[in-house]
Coordinates of C-alpha atoms in Angstrom, one line a residue:
Chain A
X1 CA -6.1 45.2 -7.2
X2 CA -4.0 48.0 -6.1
X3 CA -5.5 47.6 -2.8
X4 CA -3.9 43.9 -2.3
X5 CA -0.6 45.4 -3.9
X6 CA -0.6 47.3 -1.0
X7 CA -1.1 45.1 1.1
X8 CA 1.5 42.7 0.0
X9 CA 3.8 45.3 0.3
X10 CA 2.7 46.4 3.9
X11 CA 3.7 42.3 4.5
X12 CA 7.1 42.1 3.3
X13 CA 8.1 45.3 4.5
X14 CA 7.1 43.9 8.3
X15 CA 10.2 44.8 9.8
X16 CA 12.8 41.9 9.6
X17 CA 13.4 42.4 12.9
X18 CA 9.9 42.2 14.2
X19 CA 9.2 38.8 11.8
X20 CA 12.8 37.3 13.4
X21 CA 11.4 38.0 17.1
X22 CA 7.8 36.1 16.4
X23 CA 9.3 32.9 14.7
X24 CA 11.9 32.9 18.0
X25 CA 8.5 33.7 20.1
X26 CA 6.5 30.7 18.2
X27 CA 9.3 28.1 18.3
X28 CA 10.0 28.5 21.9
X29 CA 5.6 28.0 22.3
X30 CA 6.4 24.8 20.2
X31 CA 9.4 23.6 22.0
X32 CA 7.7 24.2 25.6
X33 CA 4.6 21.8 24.4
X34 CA 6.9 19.3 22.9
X35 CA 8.9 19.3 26.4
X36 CA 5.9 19.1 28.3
X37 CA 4.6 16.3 26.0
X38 CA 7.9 13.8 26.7
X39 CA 8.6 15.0 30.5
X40 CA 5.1 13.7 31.0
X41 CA 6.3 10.4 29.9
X42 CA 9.8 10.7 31.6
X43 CA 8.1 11.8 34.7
X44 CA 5.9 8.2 34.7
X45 CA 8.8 6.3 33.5
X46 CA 11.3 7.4 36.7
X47 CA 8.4 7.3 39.1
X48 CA 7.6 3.9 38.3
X49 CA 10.7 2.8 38.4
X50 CA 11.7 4.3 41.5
X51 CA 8.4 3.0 43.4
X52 CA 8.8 -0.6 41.4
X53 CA 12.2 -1.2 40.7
X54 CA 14.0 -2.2 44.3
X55 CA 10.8 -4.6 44.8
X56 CA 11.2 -6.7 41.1
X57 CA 13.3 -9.8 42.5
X58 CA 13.7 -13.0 41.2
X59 CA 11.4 -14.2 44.1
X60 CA 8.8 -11.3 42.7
X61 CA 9.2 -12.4 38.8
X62 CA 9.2 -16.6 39.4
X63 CA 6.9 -17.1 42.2
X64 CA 2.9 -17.3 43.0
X65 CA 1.4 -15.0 45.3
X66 CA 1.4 -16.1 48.7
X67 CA -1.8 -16.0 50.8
X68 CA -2.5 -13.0 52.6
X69 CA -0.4 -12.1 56.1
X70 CA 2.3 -14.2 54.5
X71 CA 5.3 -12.0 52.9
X72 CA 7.3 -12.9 49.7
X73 CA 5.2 -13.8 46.6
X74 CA 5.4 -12.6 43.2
X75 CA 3.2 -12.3 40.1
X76 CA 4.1 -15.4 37.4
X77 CA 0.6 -16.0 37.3
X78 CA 0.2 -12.9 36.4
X79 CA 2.7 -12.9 33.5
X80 CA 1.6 -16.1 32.1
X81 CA -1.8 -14.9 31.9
X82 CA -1.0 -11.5 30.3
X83 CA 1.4 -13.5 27.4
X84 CA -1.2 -16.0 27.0
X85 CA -4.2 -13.9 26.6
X86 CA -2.6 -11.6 24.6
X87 CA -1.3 -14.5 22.8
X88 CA -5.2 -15.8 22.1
X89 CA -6.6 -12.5 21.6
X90 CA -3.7 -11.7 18.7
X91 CA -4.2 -15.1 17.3
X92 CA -7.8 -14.2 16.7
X93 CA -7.3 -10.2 15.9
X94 CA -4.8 -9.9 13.7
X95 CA -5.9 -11.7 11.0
X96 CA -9.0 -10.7 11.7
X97 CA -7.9 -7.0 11.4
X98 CA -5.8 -7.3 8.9
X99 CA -8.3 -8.8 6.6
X100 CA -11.0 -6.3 7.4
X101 CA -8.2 -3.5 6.4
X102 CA -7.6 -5.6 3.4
X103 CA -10.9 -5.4 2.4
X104 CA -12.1 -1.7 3.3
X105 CA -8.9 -0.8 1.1
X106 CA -9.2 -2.9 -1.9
X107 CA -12.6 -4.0 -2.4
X108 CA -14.6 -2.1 -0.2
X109 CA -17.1 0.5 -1.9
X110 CA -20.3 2.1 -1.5
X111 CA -22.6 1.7 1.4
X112 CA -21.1 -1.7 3.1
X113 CA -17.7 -0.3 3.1
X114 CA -18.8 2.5 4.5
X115 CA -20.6 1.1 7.8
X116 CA -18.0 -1.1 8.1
X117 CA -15.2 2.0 8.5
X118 CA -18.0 3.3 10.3
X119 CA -18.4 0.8 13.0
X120 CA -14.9 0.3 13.3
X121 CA -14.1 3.9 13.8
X122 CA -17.1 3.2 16.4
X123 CA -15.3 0.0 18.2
X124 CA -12.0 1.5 18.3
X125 CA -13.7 4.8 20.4
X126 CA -15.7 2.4 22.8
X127 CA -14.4 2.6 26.5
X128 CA -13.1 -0.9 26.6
X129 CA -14.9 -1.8 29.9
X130 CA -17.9 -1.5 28.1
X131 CA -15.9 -4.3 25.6
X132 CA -15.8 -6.5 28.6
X133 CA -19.3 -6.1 29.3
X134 CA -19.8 -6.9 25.8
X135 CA -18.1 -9.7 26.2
X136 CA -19.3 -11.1 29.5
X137 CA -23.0 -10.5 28.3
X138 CA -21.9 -12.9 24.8
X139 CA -19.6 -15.5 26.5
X140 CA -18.9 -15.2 30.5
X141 CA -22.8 -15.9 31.3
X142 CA -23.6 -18.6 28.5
X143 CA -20.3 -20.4 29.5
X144 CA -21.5 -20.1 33.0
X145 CA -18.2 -18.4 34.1
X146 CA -15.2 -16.2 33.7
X147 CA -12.9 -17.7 32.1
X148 CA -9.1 -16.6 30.0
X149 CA -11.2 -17.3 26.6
X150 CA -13.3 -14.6 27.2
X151 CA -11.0 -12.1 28.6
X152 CA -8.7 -12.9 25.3
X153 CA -12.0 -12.2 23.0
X154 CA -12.2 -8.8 24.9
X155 CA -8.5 -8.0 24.0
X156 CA -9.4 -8.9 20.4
X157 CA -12.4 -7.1 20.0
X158 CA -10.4 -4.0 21.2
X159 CA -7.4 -4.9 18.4
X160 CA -9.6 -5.6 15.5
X161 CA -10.8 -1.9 14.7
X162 CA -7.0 -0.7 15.6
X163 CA -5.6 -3.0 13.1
X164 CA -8.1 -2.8 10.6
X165 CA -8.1 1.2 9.9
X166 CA -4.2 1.2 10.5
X167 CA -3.6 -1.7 7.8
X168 CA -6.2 0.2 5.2
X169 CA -5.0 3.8 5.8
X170 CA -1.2 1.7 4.8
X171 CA -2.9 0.2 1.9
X172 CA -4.4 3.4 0.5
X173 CA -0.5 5.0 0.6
X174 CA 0.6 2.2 -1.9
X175 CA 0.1 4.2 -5.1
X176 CA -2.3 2.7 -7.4
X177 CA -0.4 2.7 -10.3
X178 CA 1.8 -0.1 -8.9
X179 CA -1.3 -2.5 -8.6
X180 CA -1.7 -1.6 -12.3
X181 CA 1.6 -2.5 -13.0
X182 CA 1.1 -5.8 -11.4
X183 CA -2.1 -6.5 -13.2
X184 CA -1.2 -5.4 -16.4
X185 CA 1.7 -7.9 -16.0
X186 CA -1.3 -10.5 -15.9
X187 CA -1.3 -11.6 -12.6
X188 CA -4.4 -11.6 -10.8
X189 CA -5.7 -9.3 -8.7
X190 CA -5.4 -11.3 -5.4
X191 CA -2.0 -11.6 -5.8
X192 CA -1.3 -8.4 -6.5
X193 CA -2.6 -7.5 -3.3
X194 CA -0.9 -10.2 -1.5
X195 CA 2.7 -10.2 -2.5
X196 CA 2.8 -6.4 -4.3
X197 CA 0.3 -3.9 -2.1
X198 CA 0.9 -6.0 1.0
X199 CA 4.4 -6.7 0.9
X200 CA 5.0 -3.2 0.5
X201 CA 3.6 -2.3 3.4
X202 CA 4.8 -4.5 5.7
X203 CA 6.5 -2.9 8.0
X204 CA 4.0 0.1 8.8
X205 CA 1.4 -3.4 8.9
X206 CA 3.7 -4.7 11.6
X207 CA 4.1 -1.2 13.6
X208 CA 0.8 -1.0 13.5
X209 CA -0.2 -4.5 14.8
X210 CA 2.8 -4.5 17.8
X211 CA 1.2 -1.0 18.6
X212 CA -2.4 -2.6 19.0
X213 CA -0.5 -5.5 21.1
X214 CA 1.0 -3.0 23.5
X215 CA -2.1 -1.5 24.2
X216 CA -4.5 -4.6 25.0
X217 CA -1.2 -5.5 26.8
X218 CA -1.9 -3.2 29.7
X219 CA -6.2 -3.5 29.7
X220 CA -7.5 -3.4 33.1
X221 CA -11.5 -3.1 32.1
X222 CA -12.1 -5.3 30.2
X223 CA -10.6 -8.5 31.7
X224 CA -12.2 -7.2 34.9
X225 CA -15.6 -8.5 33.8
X226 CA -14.7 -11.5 31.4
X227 CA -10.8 -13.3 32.6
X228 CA -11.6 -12.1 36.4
X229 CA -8.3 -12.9 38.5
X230 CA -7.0 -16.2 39.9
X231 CA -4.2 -16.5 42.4
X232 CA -2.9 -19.9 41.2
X233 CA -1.0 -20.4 38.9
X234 CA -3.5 -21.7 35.6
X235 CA -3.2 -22.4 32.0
X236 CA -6.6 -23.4 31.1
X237 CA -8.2 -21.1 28.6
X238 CA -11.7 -22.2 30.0
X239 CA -10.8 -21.5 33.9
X240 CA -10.8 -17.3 35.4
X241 CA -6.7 -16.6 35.0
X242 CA -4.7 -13.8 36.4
X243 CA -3.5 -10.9 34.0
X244 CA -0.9 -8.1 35.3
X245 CA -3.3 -5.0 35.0
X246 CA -5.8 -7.0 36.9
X247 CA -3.4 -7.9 39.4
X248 CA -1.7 -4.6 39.6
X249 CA -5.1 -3.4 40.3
X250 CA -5.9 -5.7 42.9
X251 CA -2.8 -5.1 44.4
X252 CA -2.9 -1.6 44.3
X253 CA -6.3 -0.8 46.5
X254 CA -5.4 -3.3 49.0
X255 CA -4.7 -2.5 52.4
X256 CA -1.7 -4.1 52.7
X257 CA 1.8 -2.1 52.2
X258 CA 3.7 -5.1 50.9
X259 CA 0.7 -5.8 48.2
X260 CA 1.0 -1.8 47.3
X261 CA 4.9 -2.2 46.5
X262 CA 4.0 -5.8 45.0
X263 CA 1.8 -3.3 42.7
X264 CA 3.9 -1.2 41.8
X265 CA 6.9 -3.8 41.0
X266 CA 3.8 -5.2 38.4
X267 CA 3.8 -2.1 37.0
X268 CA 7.7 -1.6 36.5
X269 CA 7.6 -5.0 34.6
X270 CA 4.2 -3.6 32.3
X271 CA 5.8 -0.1 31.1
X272 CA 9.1 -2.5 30.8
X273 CA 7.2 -4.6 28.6
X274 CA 5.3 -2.4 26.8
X275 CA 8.5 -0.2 26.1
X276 CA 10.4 -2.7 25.0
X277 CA 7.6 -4.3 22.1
X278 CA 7.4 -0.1 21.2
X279 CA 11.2 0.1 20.4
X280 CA 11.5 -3.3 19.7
X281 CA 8.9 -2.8 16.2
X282 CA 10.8 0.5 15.9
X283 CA 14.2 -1.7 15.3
X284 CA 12.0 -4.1 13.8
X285 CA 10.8 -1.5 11.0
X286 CA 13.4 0.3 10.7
X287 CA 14.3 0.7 6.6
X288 CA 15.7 -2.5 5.9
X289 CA 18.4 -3.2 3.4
X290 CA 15.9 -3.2 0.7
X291 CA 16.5 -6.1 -1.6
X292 CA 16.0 -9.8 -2.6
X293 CA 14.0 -12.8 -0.7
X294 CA 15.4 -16.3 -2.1
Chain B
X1 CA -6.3 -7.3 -43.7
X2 CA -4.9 -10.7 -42.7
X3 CA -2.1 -9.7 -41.4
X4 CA -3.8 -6.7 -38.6
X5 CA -2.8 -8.7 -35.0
X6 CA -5.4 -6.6 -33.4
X7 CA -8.6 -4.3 -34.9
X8 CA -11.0 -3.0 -32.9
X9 CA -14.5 -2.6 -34.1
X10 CA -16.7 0.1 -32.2
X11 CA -15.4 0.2 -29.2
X12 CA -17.5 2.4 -26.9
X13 CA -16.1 3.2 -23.1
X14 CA -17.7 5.3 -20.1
X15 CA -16.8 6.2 -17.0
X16 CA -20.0 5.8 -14.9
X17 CA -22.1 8.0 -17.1
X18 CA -19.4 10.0 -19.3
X19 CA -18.7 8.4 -22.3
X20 CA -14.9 8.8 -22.8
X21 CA -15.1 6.8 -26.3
X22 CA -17.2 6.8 -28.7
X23 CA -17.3 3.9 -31.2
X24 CA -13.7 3.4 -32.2
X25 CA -12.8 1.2 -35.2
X26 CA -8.8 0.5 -35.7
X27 CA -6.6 -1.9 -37.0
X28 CA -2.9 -2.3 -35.9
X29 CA -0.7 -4.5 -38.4
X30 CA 1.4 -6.8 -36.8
X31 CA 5.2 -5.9 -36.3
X32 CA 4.0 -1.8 -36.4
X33 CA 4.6 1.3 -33.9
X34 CA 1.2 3.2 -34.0
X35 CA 1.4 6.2 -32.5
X36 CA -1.9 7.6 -31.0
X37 CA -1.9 11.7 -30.2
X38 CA -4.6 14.1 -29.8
X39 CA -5.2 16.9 -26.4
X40 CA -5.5 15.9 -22.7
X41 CA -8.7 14.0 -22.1
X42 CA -9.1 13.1 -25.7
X43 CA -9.5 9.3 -24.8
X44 CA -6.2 8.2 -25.8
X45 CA -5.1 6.6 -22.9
X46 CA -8.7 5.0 -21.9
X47 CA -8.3 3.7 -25.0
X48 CA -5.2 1.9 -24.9
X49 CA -6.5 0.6 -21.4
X50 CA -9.0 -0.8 -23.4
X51 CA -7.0 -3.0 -25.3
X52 CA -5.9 -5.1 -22.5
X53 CA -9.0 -4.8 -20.3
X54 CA -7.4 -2.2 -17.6
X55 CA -9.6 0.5 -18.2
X56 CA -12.2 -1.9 -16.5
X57 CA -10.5 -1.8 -13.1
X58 CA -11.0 1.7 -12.5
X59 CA -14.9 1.6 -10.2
X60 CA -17.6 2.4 -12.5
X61 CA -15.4 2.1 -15.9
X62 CA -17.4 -0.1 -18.4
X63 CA -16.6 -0.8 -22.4
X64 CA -18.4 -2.1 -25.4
X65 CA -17.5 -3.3 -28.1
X66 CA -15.2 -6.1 -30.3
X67 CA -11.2 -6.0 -29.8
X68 CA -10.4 -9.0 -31.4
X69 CA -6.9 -10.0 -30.8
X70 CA -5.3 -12.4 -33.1
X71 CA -8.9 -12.9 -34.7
X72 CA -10.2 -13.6 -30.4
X73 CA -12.6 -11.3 -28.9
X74 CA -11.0 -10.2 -25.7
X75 CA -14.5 -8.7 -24.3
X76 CA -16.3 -12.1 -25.0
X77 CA -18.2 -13.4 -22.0
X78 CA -15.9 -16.0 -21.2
X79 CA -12.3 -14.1 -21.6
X80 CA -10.2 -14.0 -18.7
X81 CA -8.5 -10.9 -19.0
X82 CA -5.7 -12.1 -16.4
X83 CA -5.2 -14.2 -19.4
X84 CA -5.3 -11.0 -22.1
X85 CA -2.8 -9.0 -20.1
X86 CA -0.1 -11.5 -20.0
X87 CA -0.7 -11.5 -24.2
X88 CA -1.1 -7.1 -24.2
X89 CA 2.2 -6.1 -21.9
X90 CA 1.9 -2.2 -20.7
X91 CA 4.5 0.5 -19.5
X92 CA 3.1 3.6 -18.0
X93 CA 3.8 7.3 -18.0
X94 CA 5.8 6.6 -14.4
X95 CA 8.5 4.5 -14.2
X96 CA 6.8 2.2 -11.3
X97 CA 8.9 -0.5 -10.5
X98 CA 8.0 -2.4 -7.5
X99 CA 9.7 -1.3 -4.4
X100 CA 11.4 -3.2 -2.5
X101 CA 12.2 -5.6 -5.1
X102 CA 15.5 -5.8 -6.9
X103 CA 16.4 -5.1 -10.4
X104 CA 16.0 -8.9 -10.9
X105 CA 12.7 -9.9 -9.3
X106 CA 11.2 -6.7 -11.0
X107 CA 12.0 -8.0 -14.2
X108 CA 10.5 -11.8 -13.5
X109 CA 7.8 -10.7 -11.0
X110 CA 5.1 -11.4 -14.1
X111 CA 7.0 -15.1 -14.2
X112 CA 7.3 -15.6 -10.4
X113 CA 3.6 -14.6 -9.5
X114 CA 2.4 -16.4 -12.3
X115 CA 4.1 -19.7 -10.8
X116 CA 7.4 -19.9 -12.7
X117 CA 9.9 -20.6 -10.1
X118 CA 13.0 -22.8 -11.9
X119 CA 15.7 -20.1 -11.0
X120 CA 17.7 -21.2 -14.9
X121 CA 14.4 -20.4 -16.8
X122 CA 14.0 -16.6 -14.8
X123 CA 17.9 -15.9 -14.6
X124 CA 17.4 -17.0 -18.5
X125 CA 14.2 -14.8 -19.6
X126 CA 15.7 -11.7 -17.0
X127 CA 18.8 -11.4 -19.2
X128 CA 16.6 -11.4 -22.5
X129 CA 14.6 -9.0 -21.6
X130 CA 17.4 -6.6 -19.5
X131 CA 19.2 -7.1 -23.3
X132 CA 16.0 -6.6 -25.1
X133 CA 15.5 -3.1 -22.9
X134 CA 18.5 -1.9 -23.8
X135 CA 19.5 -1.9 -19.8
X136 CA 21.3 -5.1 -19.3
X137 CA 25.1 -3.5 -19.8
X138 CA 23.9 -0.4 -17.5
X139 CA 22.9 -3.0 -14.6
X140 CA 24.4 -6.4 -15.2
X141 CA 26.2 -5.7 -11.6
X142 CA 23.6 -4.6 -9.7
X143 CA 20.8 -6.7 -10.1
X144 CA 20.1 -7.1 -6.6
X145 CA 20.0 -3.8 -5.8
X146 CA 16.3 -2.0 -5.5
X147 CA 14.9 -1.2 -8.6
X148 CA 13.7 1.8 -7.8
X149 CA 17.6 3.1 -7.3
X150 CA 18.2 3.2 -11.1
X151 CA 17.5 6.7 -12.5
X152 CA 14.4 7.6 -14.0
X153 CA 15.3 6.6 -17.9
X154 CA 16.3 3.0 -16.4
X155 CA 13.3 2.9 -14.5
X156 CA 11.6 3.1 -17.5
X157 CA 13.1 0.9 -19.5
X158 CA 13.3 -1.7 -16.2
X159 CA 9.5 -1.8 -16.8
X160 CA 10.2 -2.1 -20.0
X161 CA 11.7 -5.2 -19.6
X162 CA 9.4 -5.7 -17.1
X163 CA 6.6 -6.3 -19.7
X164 CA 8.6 -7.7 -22.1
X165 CA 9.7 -10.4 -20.1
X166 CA 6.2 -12.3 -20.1
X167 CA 6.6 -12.1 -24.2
X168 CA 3.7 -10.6 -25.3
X169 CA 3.0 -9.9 -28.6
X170 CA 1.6 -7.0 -28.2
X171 CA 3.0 -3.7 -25.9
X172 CA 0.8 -0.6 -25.1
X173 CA 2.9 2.3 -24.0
X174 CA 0.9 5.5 -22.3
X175 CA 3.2 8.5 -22.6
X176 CA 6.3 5.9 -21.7
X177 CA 8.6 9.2 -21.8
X178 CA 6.8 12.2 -20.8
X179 CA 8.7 11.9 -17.5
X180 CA 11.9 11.5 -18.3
X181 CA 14.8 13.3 -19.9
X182 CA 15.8 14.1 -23.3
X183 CA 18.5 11.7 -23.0
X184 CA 16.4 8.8 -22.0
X185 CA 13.6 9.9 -23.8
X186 CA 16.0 9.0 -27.1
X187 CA 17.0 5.8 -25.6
X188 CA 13.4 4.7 -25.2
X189 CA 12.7 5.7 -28.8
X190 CA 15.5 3.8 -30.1
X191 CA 14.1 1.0 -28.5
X192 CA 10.8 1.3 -29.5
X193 CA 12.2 1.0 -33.1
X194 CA 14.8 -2.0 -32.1
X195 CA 11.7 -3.9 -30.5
X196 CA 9.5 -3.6 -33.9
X197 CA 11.2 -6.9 -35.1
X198 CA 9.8 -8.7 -32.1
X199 CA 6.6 -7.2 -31.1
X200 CA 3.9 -5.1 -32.2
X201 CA 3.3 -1.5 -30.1
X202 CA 0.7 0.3 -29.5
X203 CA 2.1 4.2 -28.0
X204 CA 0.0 7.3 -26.7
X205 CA 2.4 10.5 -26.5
X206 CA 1.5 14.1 -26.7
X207 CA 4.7 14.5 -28.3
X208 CA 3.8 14.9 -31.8
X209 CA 7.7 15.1 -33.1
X210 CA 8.5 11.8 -31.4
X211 CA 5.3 10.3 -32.9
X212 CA 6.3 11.4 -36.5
X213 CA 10.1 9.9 -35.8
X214 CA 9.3 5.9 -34.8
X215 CA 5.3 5.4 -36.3
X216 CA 4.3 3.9 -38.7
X217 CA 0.5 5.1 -38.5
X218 CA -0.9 7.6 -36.4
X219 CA -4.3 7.9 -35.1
X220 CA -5.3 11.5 -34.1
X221 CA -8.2 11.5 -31.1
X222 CA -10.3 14.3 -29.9
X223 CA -12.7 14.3 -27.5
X224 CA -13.4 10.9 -27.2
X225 CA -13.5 10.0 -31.1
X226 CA -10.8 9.1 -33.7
X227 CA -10.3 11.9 -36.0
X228 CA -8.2 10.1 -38.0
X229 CA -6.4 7.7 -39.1
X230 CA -3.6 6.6 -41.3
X231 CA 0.3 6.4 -42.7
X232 CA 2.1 8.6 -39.8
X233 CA 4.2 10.2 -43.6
X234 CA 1.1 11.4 -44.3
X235 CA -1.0 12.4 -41.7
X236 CA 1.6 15.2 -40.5
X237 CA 2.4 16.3 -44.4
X238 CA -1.7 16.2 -45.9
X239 CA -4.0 15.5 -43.2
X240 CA -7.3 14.5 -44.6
X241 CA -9.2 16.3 -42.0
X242 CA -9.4 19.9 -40.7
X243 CA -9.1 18.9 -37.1
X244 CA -5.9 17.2 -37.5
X245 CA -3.9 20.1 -39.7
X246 CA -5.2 22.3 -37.0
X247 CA -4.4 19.8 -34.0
X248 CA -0.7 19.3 -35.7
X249 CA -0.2 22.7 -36.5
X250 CA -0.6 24.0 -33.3
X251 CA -4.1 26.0 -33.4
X252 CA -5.7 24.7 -30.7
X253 CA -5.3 21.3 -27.7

């Protein structure tokens, strides 16, 4: 005992001065990481709009590409695809994710629940070209061809385990007794989940969902092997369609210097995109008035 | 006796394998406060969320046993106990309105999930209740602010009103005050006594003065059984059984 007296004692009597010096020491450590951390992203962020920026044009944005040798051209193909496959693939995944959080918060027990935060944990960790194979394997080669469905099934496939853990980690913050207080009130247990747990948790369900958007948003991999790329301008799901990483890709290793800047311009409008769905959910989320519906 | 609204007969309740209560037989009197005290863990609480079929909720919870409620078995086979909640209203130790809602739709939330949406009939039943909680002159003007902006006390007595608002008979109350201040802890008391004339209630509290002031029985648990049970006058003057005088007295929980 007198031992750890001691040794308390020896701690507080560490000189004041010495104890000042390594907190200045340790916050400047965790200042420098955090400034690392964001100039990382400022340092993408200016170079991609210095490369991309003086080549995004109205001819760039609202135009097809043009054949080789030929200059002018822009990426709408490319747009249209990204919007509507992401559109497809969210159609399908966030529901799908949703409910699948739903359940592995509120009824999921024992073994089943398990494996199925398991395998999700699994999905969300699989490098998502090996999605695309995936997918090309269950629906490119029986349909006999690549084709916009299939590239939006890829983009699901990756949203569903995204969605799914973030919605039931949101769940499992709503305390329990407020679903008690909703079913002691006598209303069933479905619609205390529905219009008590979930409406609760809206917004974090909605941060979490335009996240998972913003990320299939700029997926290279996976619609490599399953939406392929098409230089005219298509809207039939069943038919290959063009997507901006795809194209940015494309673009990128191709010999040509006008394609390379082309590329680049693709990937101004992306991180755009992408940046403005992030702060736009931030705005989105932000603590609402909290009040009355009707 | 004819006029018991509720009496339980051997109720038995585990959690997986630990028996929390251990054949319980009770009758409550209609238009009563009983007051229900004994240490931490003695089954109190499980035992009120026996009474309207919440204890069940809880994963491997189970009960046995009759409850019969108004002469009606809640535990037969084919009960709904949806149905025996909206008849056996609860208020918890925490005040736990629903956030995000306002003062208003936390008070008709039972009515409006349950389908009632005539906005007369809940602006109606919301001032009964706010007026029956002793909380409609404190928040009158703000019932469209977020309920969980009151202070704790009106928390309370927001869920309170809460329960009261689907009219059930019959209110359980676990430790309704043990979070809140003297001051509201008076208010709620007063209430419990006001609301006698309208419903019967059930109330766990480990405070042993408040349960002497507003029941009229008491029933002293320990360690999963009932000890005893009887006139609240005379359990805390000449307890019949050793437990109690030493429970009340202070020797040991």
């Amino acid at each position: 005992m007198s031992s750890l007296r001691g040794q308390i004692r020896d701690f507080t009597h560490l000189r004041y001065k010495r104890r000042k010096l390594l907190s200045l020491f340790i916050s400047f450590l965790l200042s420098l990481s955090a400034l690392a951390a964001a100039s990382c992203l400022i340092s993408v962020f200016g170079y991609v709009i210095w490369k991309g920026l003086p080549h995004v044009n109205l001819d760039f944005l609202l135009s097809l590409p043009k054949p080789v040798g030929e200059t002018g051209g822009g990426m709408f193909n490319a747009f249209l695809g990204t919007l509507l496959m992401v559109f497809l693939g969210s159609v399908v995944g966030i529901p799908w994710g949703i409910l699948t959080g739903v359940y592995l918060s509120e009824y999921g027990r024992g073994k089943f629940a398990f494996l199925v935060r398991f395998s999700a944990d699994m999905l969300a960790s699989v490098p998502s070209i090996v999605v695309g194979l995936f997918i090309y394997v269950l629906i490119v080669k029986p349909m006999r061809g690549f084709s916009a469905l299939a590239g939006a099934a890829s983009l699901a496939l990756i949203m569903i385990p995204i969605i799914a853990r973030n919605t039931e980690e949101l769940l499992k913050l709503v305390p329990n007794h407020l679903r008690e207080a909703g079913l002691a009130l006598g209303i069933p247990r479905w619609k205390v989940i529905l219009r008590i747990v979930l409406r609760g948790s809206l917004g974090g369900i909605t941060t979490g969902v335009m996240l998972a958007i913003a990320r299939v948003a700029g997926e290279t991999a996976p619609l490599l092997f399953t939406a392929l790329n098409n230089r005219f301008l298509n809207l039939n799901p069943t038919q290959p369609m063009a997507s901006l990483p795809v194209q940015i890709y494309t673009y990128a290793i191709a010999p040509f210097d006008e394609w390379n800047q082309q590329a680049w311009a693709g990937a101004f409008v992306l991180v755009i995109f992408v940046f403005v769905l992030n702060l736009g959910t931030r705005w989105l989320v932000k603590p609402t008035a909290l009040g009355t519906r009707d | 006796m004819p006029d018991d609204i509720l009496s339980v007969e051997g109720l038995c309740a585990w959690f997986g394998e630990h028996q929390a209560l251990k054949s319980i037989d009770l009758n409550v009197a209609s238009h009563s406060v009983t007051a229900l005290i004994g240490p931490s863990g003695c089954g109190k609480s499980t035992f009120v969320r026996c009474l309207n079929r919440l204890h069940e909720e809880v994963p491997g919870a189970s009960a046995s046993g009759k409850v019969l409620l108004q002469g009606k078995n809640i535990y037969d086979a084919n009960v709904d106990p949806v149905l025996i909640r909206r008849k056996v209203g609860m208020v918890f130790q925490k005040p736990n309105p629903f956030p995000a809602l306002s003062v208003f739709d936390n008070v008709v939330a039972g009515l409006k999930l349950a389908g009632i949406r005539r906005k007369s009939v809940l602006k109606e039943v919301a001032e009964k209740s706010l007026r029956q909680a002793a909380l409609w002159e404190e928040v009158k003007d703000k019932l469209d602010k977020a309920g969980t902006s009151l202070s704790g006390g009106q928390q309370q007595r927001l869920c309170i009103a809460r329960a009261l608002a689907v009219e059930p008979p019959i209110l359980l109350m676990d430790e309704p005050t043990s979070a809140l201040d003297p001051i509201s802890t008076a208010k709620i008391e007063e209430l419990v006594v006001q609301l006698k004339k309208d419903i019967t209630i059930i109330m766990v509290t480990h405070n042993m003065q408040q349960a002497a002031r507003i029941s009229d029985r008491t029933a002293f648990f320990l360690l999963g059984e009932l000890i005893e049970f009887g006139d609240t006058s005379s359990l805390f003057t000449v307890p019949k059984e050793k437990k109690t005088e030493q429970y009340i007295t202070g020797k040991f929980g």
